[in-house]
CSV table of C-alpha atoms in Angstrom, one decimal:
chain,number,residue,atom,x,y,z
A,248,MET,CA,6.0,47.9,16.0
A,249,ARG,CA,2.2,47.6,15.3
A,250,LYS,CA,2.5,44.8,12.2
A,251,LEU,CA,4.1,42.9,15.8
A,252,PHE,CA,1.6,43.5,18.0
A,253,SER,CA,-1.1,42.5,15.1
A,254,PHE,CA,1.1,39.1,15.0
A,255,PHE,CA,0.2,38.2,18.6
A,256,LEU,CA,-3.0,39.4,18.7
A,257,LEU,CA,-3.7,36.8,15.9
A,258,ILE,CA,-2.2,33.8,17.7
A,259,TRP,CA,-4.1,35.2,20.6
A,260,ALA,CA,-7.3,35.2,19.5
A,261,GLY,CA,-6.3,31.9,17.2
A,262,THR,CA,-5.0,29.5,20.7
A,263,THR,CA,-8.3,31.0,22.8
A,264,PHE,CA,-10.8,30.8,20.3
A,265,ALA,CA,-10.4,27.5,18.4
A,266,GLN,CA,-12.4,24.5,19.4
A,267,ASP,CA,-11.0,21.8,16.9
A,268,THR,CA,-6.8,20.7,16.0
A,269,SER,CA,-6.2,17.7,13.6
A,270,PHE,CA,-2.9,16.3,14.0
A,271,VAL,CA,-1.1,12.8,13.4
A,272,LYS,CA,-0.2,10.3,15.6
A,273,SER,CA,1.8,6.5,15.5
A,274,ALA,CA,1.5,4.3,17.8
A,275,TYR,CA,2.4,0.5,17.8
A,276,GLY,CA,-0.4,-2.3,17.7
A,277,GLY,CA,-1.1,-3.6,21.0
A,278,SER,CA,-0.3,-0.1,22.9
A,279,SER,CA,-2.4,2.8,24.0
A,280,LEU,CA,-2.7,6.5,24.3
A,281,THR,CA,-4.4,8.4,26.4
A,282,VAL,CA,-6.6,11.6,25.6
A,283,PRO,CA,-5.5,15.0,27.4
A,284,GLU,CA,-7.8,16.0,29.9
A,285,GLY,CA,-10.2,19.1,28.9
A,286,VAL,CA,-10.8,17.4,25.1
A,287,SER,CA,-11.8,14.7,22.9
A,288,TRP,CA,-10.4,13.0,20.3
A,289,LYS,CA,-12.3,11.6,17.0
A,290,ILE,CA,-10.5,9.1,14.7
A,291,GLU,CA,-10.8,11.2,11.3
A,292,LYS,CA,-9.1,8.4,9.6
A,293,ALA,CA,-6.5,5.3,10.4
A,294,TYR,CA,-3.4,3.3,8.6
A,295,ILE,CA,-1.5,0.6,9.4
A,296,ASN,CA,2.4,-0.2,7.8
A,297,GLY,CA,4.5,-3.4,8.5
A,298,GLY,CA,7.4,-1.6,7.9
A,299,ASP,CA,7.2,-2.0,4.5
A,300,GLY,CA,6.8,1.3,2.1
A,301,TYR,CA,3.1,1.4,2.1
A,302,ASN,CA,-0.3,2.3,4.2
A,303,ILE,CA,-3.3,0.3,4.5
A,304,LEU,CA,-6.1,2.1,4.9
A,305,VAL,CA,-8.3,0.9,8.2
A,306,SER,CA,-11.9,1.1,9.0
A,307,ASN,CA,-12.9,3.4,11.3
A,308,SER,CA,-15.2,1.0,13.0
A,309,ASN,CA,-12.0,-0.4,14.5
A,310,PHE,CA,-12.3,2.4,17.3
A,311,LYS,CA,-14.8,4.3,19.2
A,312,PRO,CA,-16.7,7.4,17.7
A,313,ILE,CA,-15.0,9.5,20.1
A,314,TYR,CA,-12.3,9.4,23.3
A,315,GLY,CA,-13.9,11.2,25.7
A,316,PRO,CA,-10.9,12.7,28.7
A,317,GLY,CA,-8.4,10.9,30.0
A,318,GLU,CA,-9.7,8.1,28.3
A,319,LYS,CA,-7.4,5.6,26.6
A,320,LEU,CA,-7.7,4.9,23.1
A,321,GLN,CA,-6.3,0.8,22.1
A,322,THR,CA,-4.6,0.6,19.2
A,323,PRO,CA,-6.1,-3.4,18.3
A,324,TYR,CA,-3.1,-5.7,18.5
A,325,TYR,CA,-4.5,-8.3,15.4
A,326,MET,CA,-7.2,-6.5,12.9
A,327,ALA,CA,-8.5,-8.1,9.3
A,328,GLU,CA,-6.5,-5.4,7.6
A,329,MET,CA,-3.4,-6.4,8.8
A,330,GLU,CA,-3.8,-9.5,6.4
A,331,LEU,CA,-3.4,-7.4,3.2
A,332,LEU,CA,0.3,-6.5,5.2
A,333,ASP,CA,2.9,-9.0,4.2
A,334,LYS,CA,4.6,-8.5,7.7
A,335,LYS,CA,2.1,-8.8,10.5
A,336,ASP,CA,4.7,-8.7,13.4
A,337,GLY,CA,5.5,-4.9,14.4
A,338,VAL,CA,2.6,-3.5,12.9
A,339,PHE,CA,2.2,0.4,13.5
A,340,TYR,CA,-0.6,2.4,13.4
A,341,ILE,CA,-1.0,6.0,11.7
A,342,LEU,CA,-3.9,8.3,13.4
A,343,TYR,CA,-5.3,11.6,12.5
A,344,ILE,CA,-7.4,12.8,15.4
A,345,ARG,CA,-9.4,15.5,15.7
A,346,GLN,CA,-9.3,16.6,18.6
A,347,HIS,CA,-12.0,18.9,20.0
A,348,ASN,CA,-11.4,21.3,23.0
A,349,ASN,CA,-14.4,20.8,25.9
A,350,LYS,CA,-14.1,23.5,27.7
B,203,MET,CA,17.0,34.9,1.0
B,204,LYS,CA,17.8,32.4,-2.4
B,205,TYR,CA,20.4,30.5,-0.5
B,206,LEU,CA,17.5,29.9,2.0
B,207,LEU,CA,14.4,29.2,-0.3
B,208,THR,CA,16.0,27.2,-2.7
B,209,PRO,CA,16.7,24.1,-0.6
B,210,LEU,CA,13.6,24.7,0.8
B,211,PHE,CA,11.6,24.6,-2.5
B,212,LEU,CA,13.2,21.8,-3.3
B,213,ILE,CA,12.7,19.8,-0.2
B,214,ILE,CA,8.5,20.3,-0.8
B,215,PHE,CA,9.6,19.6,-4.5
B,216,VAL,CA,11.5,16.2,-4.2
B,217,GLY,CA,9.1,15.0,-1.2
B,218,PHE,CA,5.8,15.9,-3.1
B,219,PHE,CA,6.5,13.7,-6.1
B,220,LEU,CA,8.2,10.7,-3.8
B,221,ALA,CA,5.6,10.6,-1.4
B,222,GLN,CA,4.0,7.3,-1.2
B,223,GLY,CA,0.6,6.5,-1.5
B,224,ASN,CA,-1.8,4.9,1.0
B,225,LEU,CA,-3.8,2.4,0.1
B,226,GLN,CA,-6.9,0.5,0.8
B,227,PHE,CA,-8.5,-2.9,0.3
B,228,ASN,CA,-10.6,-2.9,-2.8
B,229,GLN,CA,-11.4,-6.5,-3.8
B,230,ALA,CA,-9.5,-9.6,-4.6
B,231,LYS,CA,-9.8,-11.2,-7.9
B,232,ILE,CA,-8.9,-14.8,-8.8
B,233,ILE,CA,-8.1,-14.8,-13.0
B,234,SER,CA,-7.8,-18.4,-14.9
B,235,ASN,CA,-5.6,-18.8,-18.0
B,236,THR,CA,-8.2,-19.1,-20.0
B,237,ASP,CA,-9.9,-15.2,-19.2
B,238,PRO,CA,-8.7,-12.5,-21.5
B,239,PRO,CA,-5.0,-10.4,-20.5
B,240,GLN,CA,-6.1,-8.2,-17.7
B,241,THR,CA,-4.9,-4.0,-17.5
B,242,VAL,CA,-4.4,-2.9,-13.9
B,243,PRO,CA,-6.6,0.2,-13.6
B,244,ALA,CA,-6.2,3.4,-13.4
B,245,GLY,CA,-5.4,4.7,-9.7
B,246,LYS,CA,-5.3,0.9,-8.8
B,247,VAL,CA,-2.4,-1.4,-8.1
B,248,TRP,CA,-2.3,-5.2,-7.6
B,249,LYS,CA,-0.2,-7.5,-5.6
B,250,ILE,CA,0.1,-10.9,-7.1
B,251,GLU,CA,-0.3,-12.7,-3.8
B,252,SER,CA,-0.3,-16.2,-6.0
B,253,VAL,CA,0.4,-18.2,-9.3
B,254,PHE,CA,-1.4,-21.7,-9.9
B,255,THR,CA,0.4,-24.5,-10.9
B,256,ALA,CA,-0.5,-25.8,-14.7
B,257,GLY,CA,-1.3,-29.2,-13.0
B,258,ASP,CA,-0.1,-31.5,-10.2
B,259,GLN,CA,3.8,-30.4,-11.3
B,260,ASP,CA,5.9,-27.7,-9.3
B,261,VAL,CA,9.2,-28.5,-10.4
B,262,TYR,CA,10.6,-27.6,-12.7
B,263,GLY,CA,14.0,-28.8,-14.4
B,264,VAL,CA,15.8,-27.2,-17.6
B,265,GLN,CA,15.0,-27.6,-20.8
B,266,THR,CA,17.7,-29.2,-22.7
B,267,SER,CA,16.4,-29.1,-26.6
B,268,GLY,CA,12.9,-27.5,-27.9
B,269,THR,CA,12.3,-24.5,-29.9
B,270,THR,CA,11.1,-21.5,-29.5
B,271,LEU,CA,7.3,-20.8,-29.0
B,272,SER,CA,4.7,-18.2,-28.8
B,273,LEU,CA,2.6,-18.6,-26.2
B,274,PHE,CA,1.4,-15.1,-25.2
B,275,PRO,CA,0.1,-13.8,-29.1
B,276,ALA,CA,-2.5,-12.0,-27.2
B,277,CYS,CA,-0.1,-9.8,-25.7
B,278,GLY,CA,2.5,-9.7,-28.6
B,279,VAL,CA,5.1,-11.2,-26.9
B,280,PRO,CA,7.4,-12.4,-29.3
B,281,SER,CA,9.0,-16.4,-29.7
B,282,PHE,CA,10.7,-17.2,-27.4
B,283,TYR,CA,13.2,-20.1,-25.6
B,284,TYR,CA,11.1,-21.0,-22.4
B,285,LEU,CA,14.3,-22.3,-21.0
B,286,TYR,CA,12.8,-22.9,-18.0
B,287,SER,CA,9.3,-24.7,-18.0
B,288,GLY,CA,7.0,-23.8,-15.4
B,289,ARG,CA,4.0,-21.0,-14.8
B,290,TYR,CA,4.7,-18.6,-16.6
B,291,LEU,CA,3.2,-15.1,-17.0
B,292,ALA,CA,4.1,-12.0,-19.0
B,293,ILE,CA,3.5,-8.8,-16.7
B,294,ASN,CA,4.4,-5.5,-19.7
B,295,ASN,CA,5.5,-8.7,-22.3
B,296,ILE,CA,8.3,-9.9,-20.3
B,297,PRO,CA,7.8,-13.6,-20.3
B,298,ILE,CA,8.2,-14.7,-15.7
B,299,SER,CA,8.3,-18.2,-14.8
B,300,PHE,CA,6.6,-18.9,-11.1
B,301,GLY,CA,8.0,-22.7,-11.1
B,302,ILE,CA,10.6,-24.1,-8.5
B,303,HIS,CA,13.4,-25.0,-10.2
B,304,ASN,CA,14.4,-28.5,-9.8
B,305,ALA,CA,17.9,-27.1,-8.0
B,306,GLY,CA,15.3,-25.5,-5.3
B,307,GLU,CA,15.0,-22.1,-5.7
B,308,GLN,CA,11.8,-20.5,-6.9
B,309,MET,CA,12.1,-18.4,-10.2
B,310,THR,CA,10.2,-15.6,-9.3
B,311,ASN,CA,9.5,-14.6,-5.4
B,312,LEU,CA,5.7,-13.6,-4.6
B,313,PRO,CA,4.2,-11.5,-4.0
B,314,ILE,CA,4.3,-9.1,-6.7
B,315,TRP,CA,3.3,-5.3,-7.2
B,316,VAL,CA,1.9,-4.3,-10.6
B,317,PRO,CA,1.1,-1.1,-11.0
B,318,ALA,CA,-1.6,0.8,-12.8
B,319,GLY,CA,-1.7,0.9,-16.5
B,320,SER,CA,0.1,-2.5,-16.7
B,321,ASN,CA,-0.7,-5.8,-18.6
B,322,ILE,CA,-0.8,-9.4,-17.3
B,323,CYS,CA,-1.7,-11.9,-19.7
B,324,THR,CA,-2.1,-15.8,-19.3
B,325,CYS,CA,-1.5,-18.3,-21.7
B,326,THR,CA,-2.8,-22.4,-21.6
B,327,ASN,CA,0.1,-24.8,-22.8
B,328,SER,CA,-0.1,-27.6,-20.1
B,329,GLY,CA,3.6,-27.6,-19.9
B,330,LEU,CA,4.7,-24.0,-19.4
B,331,CYS,CA,2.2,-21.9,-18.2
B,332,ALA,CA,0.2,-20.8,-15.3
B,333,ARG,CA,-3.4,-22.0,-14.4
B,334,GLY,CA,-4.2,-18.3,-12.9
B,335,TYR,CA,-3.2,-16.7,-10.4
B,336,SER,CA,-5.0,-14.4,-8.0
B,337,VAL,CA,-4.4,-10.6,-6.6
B,338,ILE,CA,-5.4,-8.2,-4.2
B,339,GLU,CA,-7.0,-5.2,-5.3
B,340,PHE,CA,-5.9,-1.6,-3.8
B,341,ASN,CA,-6.9,1.3,-4.9
B,342,ILE,CA,-4.0,4.3,-4.2
B,343,ILE,CA,-5.5,7.5,-1.9
B,344,PRO,CA,-4.1,10.8,-0.7
């Protein structure tokens, strides 16, 4: 019982005090992602993939440094790094995002 | 428990070794057929985008007569009878033609991905060898 209590205490502490989380999202070029309220996003790194077996790292300068709450993150329809892909249509982005809790 | 952990371990193990690397553009290179043999550096991969023709000829027929030739002595490629003419490179000691056969078929389709440690050798025979080639070099990143 004590172990179970400790386990839930650990989860509660983690969710209450943790400020930053990291996750990966994918989106097609030209689409957008909306930052939820109460958090901000920073793109840590981004890759593009044209459906082949490899991802190309793209420059972070293609994105804003910080996306605020409710802001739309627009993935560019075209960028210079797409020239490195064999197929340029249906390119999708793999975004490594650090989310900061603003509360 | 054993039956649960074994597949889990296998998935992680296989996933780790089959995971594809991500690539970062490093540089574009043009290599002439008078340059020395090139070795793809460790941690890089080369994408051969284009192979240059030896002259104004781009379509090649089948040679009906001739002798074996040693086009790539610097790379130790053995003497070889080149049945199809045109735009040869040797990759890892394998002579590969990038010409267009007179039946209309491209002998080898581009691009070609060349892994680290591979050796690319050029030759200078005007009728058989590529004039050079262009590559994009990528860094392999985790």
